[in-house]
PDB file of C-alpha atoms in Angstrom:
ATOM      1  CA  UNK S   1    -193.151 120.420 210.895  1.00 42.00           C
ATOM      2  CA  UNK S   2    -195.314 117.456 211.778  1.00 45.00           C
ATOM      3  CA  UNK S   3    -199.077 117.801 212.160  1.00 42.00           C
ATOM      4  CA  UNK S   4    -200.339 116.321 215.419  1.00 44.00           C
ATOM      5  CA  UNK S   5    -202.773 113.390 214.959  1.00 47.00           C
ATOM      6  CA  UNK S   6    -205.670 115.154 216.708  1.00 45.00           C
ATOM      7  CA  UNK S   7    -205.360 118.194 214.405  1.00 41.00           C
ATOM      8  CA  UNK S   8    -208.136 118.152 211.777  1.00 44.00           C
ATOM      9  CA  UNK S   9    -206.768 117.477 208.341  1.00 41.00           C
ATOM     10  CA  UNK S  10    -207.300 120.254 205.850  1.00 44.00           C
ATOM     11  CA  UNK S  11    -210.020 119.639 203.319  1.00 42.00           C
ATOM     12  CA  UNK S  12    -208.679 118.405 199.998  1.00 43.00           C
ATOM     13  CA  UNK S  13    -208.400 121.015 197.288  1.00 48.00           C
ATOM     14  CA  UNK S  14    -211.326 121.203 194.922  1.00 49.00           C
ATOM     15  CA  UNK S  15    -209.138 119.889 192.086  1.00 50.00           C
ATOM     16  CA  UNK S  16    -208.346 116.614 193.856  1.00 55.00           C
ATOM     17  CA  UNK S  17    -211.870 115.372 194.457  1.00 80.00           C
ATOM     18  CA  UNK S  18    -213.124 112.515 192.320  1.00 82.00           C
ATOM     19  CA  UNK S  19    -216.069 114.584 191.059  1.00 87.00           C
ATOM     20  CA  UNK S  20    -213.703 117.154 189.556  1.00 89.00           C
ATOM     21  CA  UNK S  21    -211.600 114.445 187.900  1.00 90.00           C
ATOM     22  CA  UNK S  22    -214.696 112.811 186.425  1.00 90.00           C
ATOM     23  CA  UNK S  23    -215.758 116.211 185.056  1.00 91.00           C
ATOM     24  CA  UNK S  24    -212.325 116.616 183.437  1.00 92.00           C
ATOM     25  CA  UNK S  25    -212.711 113.139 181.942  1.00 92.00           C
ATOM     26  CA  UNK S  26    -216.173 114.001 180.577  1.00 92.00           C
ATOM     27  CA  UNK S  27    -214.821 117.209 179.047  1.00 93.00           C
ATOM     28  CA  UNK S  28    -212.032 115.203 177.393  1.00 94.00           C
ATOM     29  CA  UNK S  29    -214.600 112.739 176.011  1.00 94.00           C
ATOM     30  CA  UNK S  30    -216.623 115.663 174.657  1.00 94.00           C
ATOM     31  CA  UNK S  31    -213.470 116.972 172.988  1.00 95.00           C
ATOM     32  CA  UNK S  32    -212.890 113.584 171.354  1.00 96.00           C
ATOM     33  CA  UNK S  33    -216.506 113.389 170.149  1.00 96.00           C
ATOM     34  CA  UNK S  34    -216.320 116.949 168.857  1.00 96.00           C
ATOM     35  CA  UNK S  35    -213.201 116.252 166.841  1.00 97.00           C
ATOM     36  CA  UNK S  36    -214.701 113.113 165.305  1.00 97.00           C
ATOM     37  CA  UNK S  37    -217.914 114.993 164.504  1.00 98.00           C
ATOM     38  CA  UNK S  38    -215.864 117.646 162.721  1.00 98.00           C
ATOM     39  CA  UNK S  39    -214.048 114.948 160.710  1.00 98.00           C
ATOM     40  CA  UNK S  40    -217.397 113.331 159.832  1.00 98.00           C
ATOM     41  CA  UNK S  41    -218.746 116.741 158.785  1.00 98.00           C
ATOM     42  CA  UNK S  42    -215.766 117.200 156.469  1.00 98.00           C
ATOM     43  CA  UNK S  43    -216.261 113.771 154.906  1.00 98.00           C
ATOM     44  CA  UNK S  44    -219.986 114.398 154.407  1.00 98.00           C
ATOM     45  CA  UNK S  45    -219.643 117.897 152.936  1.00 97.00           C
ATOM     46  CA  UNK S  46    -216.172 118.596 151.534  1.00 97.00           C
ATOM     47  CA  UNK S  47    -215.246 115.130 150.243  1.00 97.00           C
ATOM     48  CA  UNK S  48    -218.292 114.693 147.944  1.00 97.00           C
ATOM     49  CA  UNK S  49    -217.777 118.180 146.502  1.00 97.00           C
ATOM     50  CA  UNK S  50    -214.103 117.423 145.907  1.00 96.00           C
ATOM     51  CA  UNK S  51    -214.897 114.087 144.277  1.00 96.00           C
ATOM     52  CA  UNK S  52    -217.537 115.780 142.131  1.00 96.00           C
ATOM     53  CA  UNK S  53    -214.856 118.152 140.875  1.00 95.00           C
ATOM     54  CA  UNK S  54    -212.733 115.139 139.959  1.00 94.00           C
ATOM     55  CA  UNK S  55    -215.570 113.168 138.305  1.00 94.00           C
ATOM     56  CA  UNK S  56    -214.034 113.260 134.806  1.00 92.00           C
ATOM     57  CA  UNK S  57    -210.648 112.161 136.127  1.00 93.00           C
ATOM     58  CA  UNK S  58    -212.256 109.405 138.211  1.00 92.00           C
ATOM     59  CA  UNK S  59    -213.702 107.906 135.024  1.00 93.00           C
ATOM     60  CA  UNK S  60    -210.236 108.009 133.469  1.00 91.00           C
ATOM     61  CA  UNK S  61    -208.668 106.458 136.566  1.00 91.00           C
ATOM     62  CA  UNK S  62    -211.200 103.607 136.551  1.00 92.00           C
ATOM     63  CA  UNK S  63    -210.584 102.868 132.870  1.00 92.00           C
ATOM     64  CA  UNK S  64    -206.796 103.069 132.938  1.00 90.00           C
ATOM     65  CA  UNK S  65    -205.227 103.743 136.331  1.00 91.00           C
ATOM     66  CA  UNK S  66    -201.763 105.274 136.374  1.00 91.00           C
ATOM     67  CA  UNK S  67    -200.083 107.362 139.001  1.00 92.00           C
ATOM     68  CA  UNK S  68    -199.353 109.964 136.350  1.00 93.00           C
ATOM     69  CA  UNK S  69    -203.079 110.344 135.699  1.00 91.00           C
ATOM     70  CA  UNK S  70    -203.709 110.790 139.430  1.00 91.00           C
ATOM     71  CA  UNK S  71    -200.904 113.337 139.669  1.00 93.00           C
ATOM     72  CA  UNK S  72    -202.106 115.417 136.736  1.00 93.00           C
ATOM     73  CA  UNK S  73    -205.717 115.125 137.817  1.00 91.00           C
ATOM     74  CA  UNK S  74    -204.884 116.546 141.238  1.00 92.00           C
ATOM     75  CA  UNK S  75    -202.573 119.219 139.813  1.00 94.00           C
ATOM     76  CA  UNK S  76    -205.213 120.559 137.423  1.00 94.00           C
ATOM     77  CA  UNK S  77    -208.006 120.387 140.017  1.00 95.00           C
ATOM     78  CA  UNK S  78    -206.296 122.064 142.952  1.00 96.00           C
ATOM     79  CA  UNK S  79    -209.442 122.941 144.876  1.00 96.00           C
ATOM     80  CA  UNK S  80    -210.578 119.313 144.805  1.00 96.00           C
ATOM     81  CA  UNK S  81    -207.096 118.173 145.834  1.00 96.00           C
ATOM     82  CA  UNK S  82    -207.089 120.642 148.736  1.00 97.00           C
ATOM     83  CA  UNK S  83    -210.524 119.417 149.848  1.00 97.00           C
ATOM     84  CA  UNK S  84    -209.507 115.762 149.809  1.00 97.00           C
ATOM     85  CA  UNK S  85    -206.214 116.620 151.481  1.00 97.00           C
ATOM     86  CA  UNK S  86    -208.103 118.445 154.222  1.00 97.00           C
ATOM     87  CA  UNK S  87    -210.362 115.442 154.835  1.00 97.00           C
ATOM     88  CA  UNK S  88    -207.490 112.952 154.885  1.00 98.00           C
ATOM     89  CA  UNK S  89    -205.238 115.235 156.929  1.00 98.00           C
ATOM     90  CA  UNK S  90    -207.839 115.950 159.625  1.00 98.00           C
ATOM     91  CA  UNK S  91    -208.698 112.251 159.874  1.00 98.00           C
ATOM     92  CA  UNK S  92    -205.040 111.311 160.331  1.00 98.00           C
ATOM     93  CA  UNK S  93    -204.481 114.141 162.817  1.00 97.00           C
ATOM     94  CA  UNK S  94    -207.381 113.044 165.021  1.00 97.00           C
ATOM     95  CA  UNK S  95    -206.328 109.384 164.773  1.00 97.00           C
ATOM     96  CA  UNK S  96    -202.766 110.186 165.826  1.00 97.00           C
ATOM     97  CA  UNK S  97    -203.929 112.564 168.595  1.00 96.00           C
ATOM     98  CA  UNK S  98    -206.345 110.019 170.041  1.00 95.00           C
ATOM     99  CA  UNK S  99    -203.850 107.146 169.720  1.00 96.00           C
ATOM    100  CA  UNK S 100    -201.243 109.169 171.606  1.00 95.00           C
ATOM    101  CA  UNK S 101    -203.744 109.926 174.360  1.00 92.00           C
ATOM    102  CA  UNK S 102    -204.733 106.259 174.639  1.00 92.00           C
ATOM    103  CA  UNK S 103    -201.196 104.860 174.591  1.00 94.00           C
ATOM    104  CA  UNK S 104    -199.285 107.534 176.518  1.00 93.00           C
ATOM    105  CA  UNK S 105    -202.026 109.320 178.456  1.00 90.00           C
ATOM    106  CA  UNK S 106    -202.918 112.968 178.342  1.00 91.00           C
ATOM    107  CA  UNK S 107    -199.963 115.346 178.294  1.00 93.00           C
ATOM    108  CA  UNK S 108    -199.644 117.551 181.368  1.00 94.00           C
ATOM    109  CA  UNK S 109    -200.377 120.776 179.449  1.00 94.00           C
ATOM    110  CA  UNK S 110    -203.531 119.337 177.918  1.00 94.00           C
ATOM    111  CA  UNK S 111    -204.742 118.042 181.289  1.00 94.00           C
ATOM    112  CA  UNK S 112    -204.109 121.470 182.820  1.00 94.00           C
ATOM    113  CA  UNK S 113    -206.032 123.116 179.982  1.00 95.00           C
ATOM    114  CA  UNK S 114    -208.979 120.764 180.554  1.00 94.00           C
ATOM    115  CA  UNK S 115    -208.884 121.381 184.315  1.00 94.00           C
ATOM    116  CA  UNK S 116    -208.847 125.147 183.766  1.00 95.00           C
ATOM    117  CA  UNK S 117    -211.770 124.848 181.381  1.00 93.00           C
ATOM    118  CA  UNK S 118    -213.755 122.788 183.918  1.00 93.00           C
ATOM    119  CA  UNK S 119    -213.061 125.471 186.537  1.00 93.00           C
ATOM    120  CA  UNK S 120    -214.409 128.130 184.143  1.00 92.00           C
ATOM    121  CA  UNK S 121    -217.501 126.009 183.432  1.00 91.00           C
ATOM    122  CA  UNK S 122    -218.094 125.580 187.179  1.00 89.00           C
ATOM    123  CA  UNK S 123    -217.549 129.289 187.797  1.00 90.00           C
ATOM    124  CA  UNK S 124    -219.991 130.378 185.100  1.00 89.00           C
ATOM    125  CA  UNK S 125    -222.554 127.865 186.280  1.00 86.00           C
ATOM    126  CA  UNK S 126    -225.678 126.759 184.468  1.00 87.00           C
ATOM    127  CA  UNK S 127    -225.448 129.543 181.899  1.00 89.00           C
ATOM    128  CA  UNK S 128    -222.427 127.824 180.307  1.00 88.00           C
ATOM    129  CA  UNK S 129    -223.425 125.696 177.276  1.00 89.00           C
ATOM    130  CA  UNK S 130    -221.371 122.699 178.488  1.00 88.00           C
ATOM    131  CA  UNK S 131    -222.650 122.800 182.073  1.00 86.00           C
ATOM    132  CA  UNK S 132    -225.257 120.055 181.621  1.00 89.00           C
ATOM    133  CA  UNK S 133    -222.803 117.773 179.800  1.00 89.00           C
ATOM    134  CA  UNK S 134    -219.761 118.230 182.054  1.00 89.00           C
ATOM    135  CA  UNK S 135    -221.062 119.048 185.550  1.00 86.00           C
ATOM    136  CA  UNK S 136    -223.891 116.569 185.845  1.00 73.00           C
ATOM    137  CA  UNK S 137    -224.207 114.581 189.030  1.00 61.00           C
TER     138      UNK S 137
END
């Protein structure tokens, strides 16, 4: 069925307006900043504690570095190894996630999740903690 030219066009859905898309983009940027802040928090808190637990082994590694010394140092200081692994793993995960988003664009499911979250922020209004950051004009 063809719409006659004098028939008023329906208003675009709320999800198609440029304001909504810019809000989705701002929410995505906030997600990126939040992930990098979490990685920075790990490196500022967990990494120094893990390195402190390995301080005796670090002296040994500086004097005479061998992979066997690194292996045994990490085996016998599991908590420190887990802490460093967490820091390195989260950093790599965020790097790969952000690189994928830059090179390939946001996956459809992630874009839909962001759009749904923006709708919830709009629905809740100014009482939502992200309202000022996402829905500014």
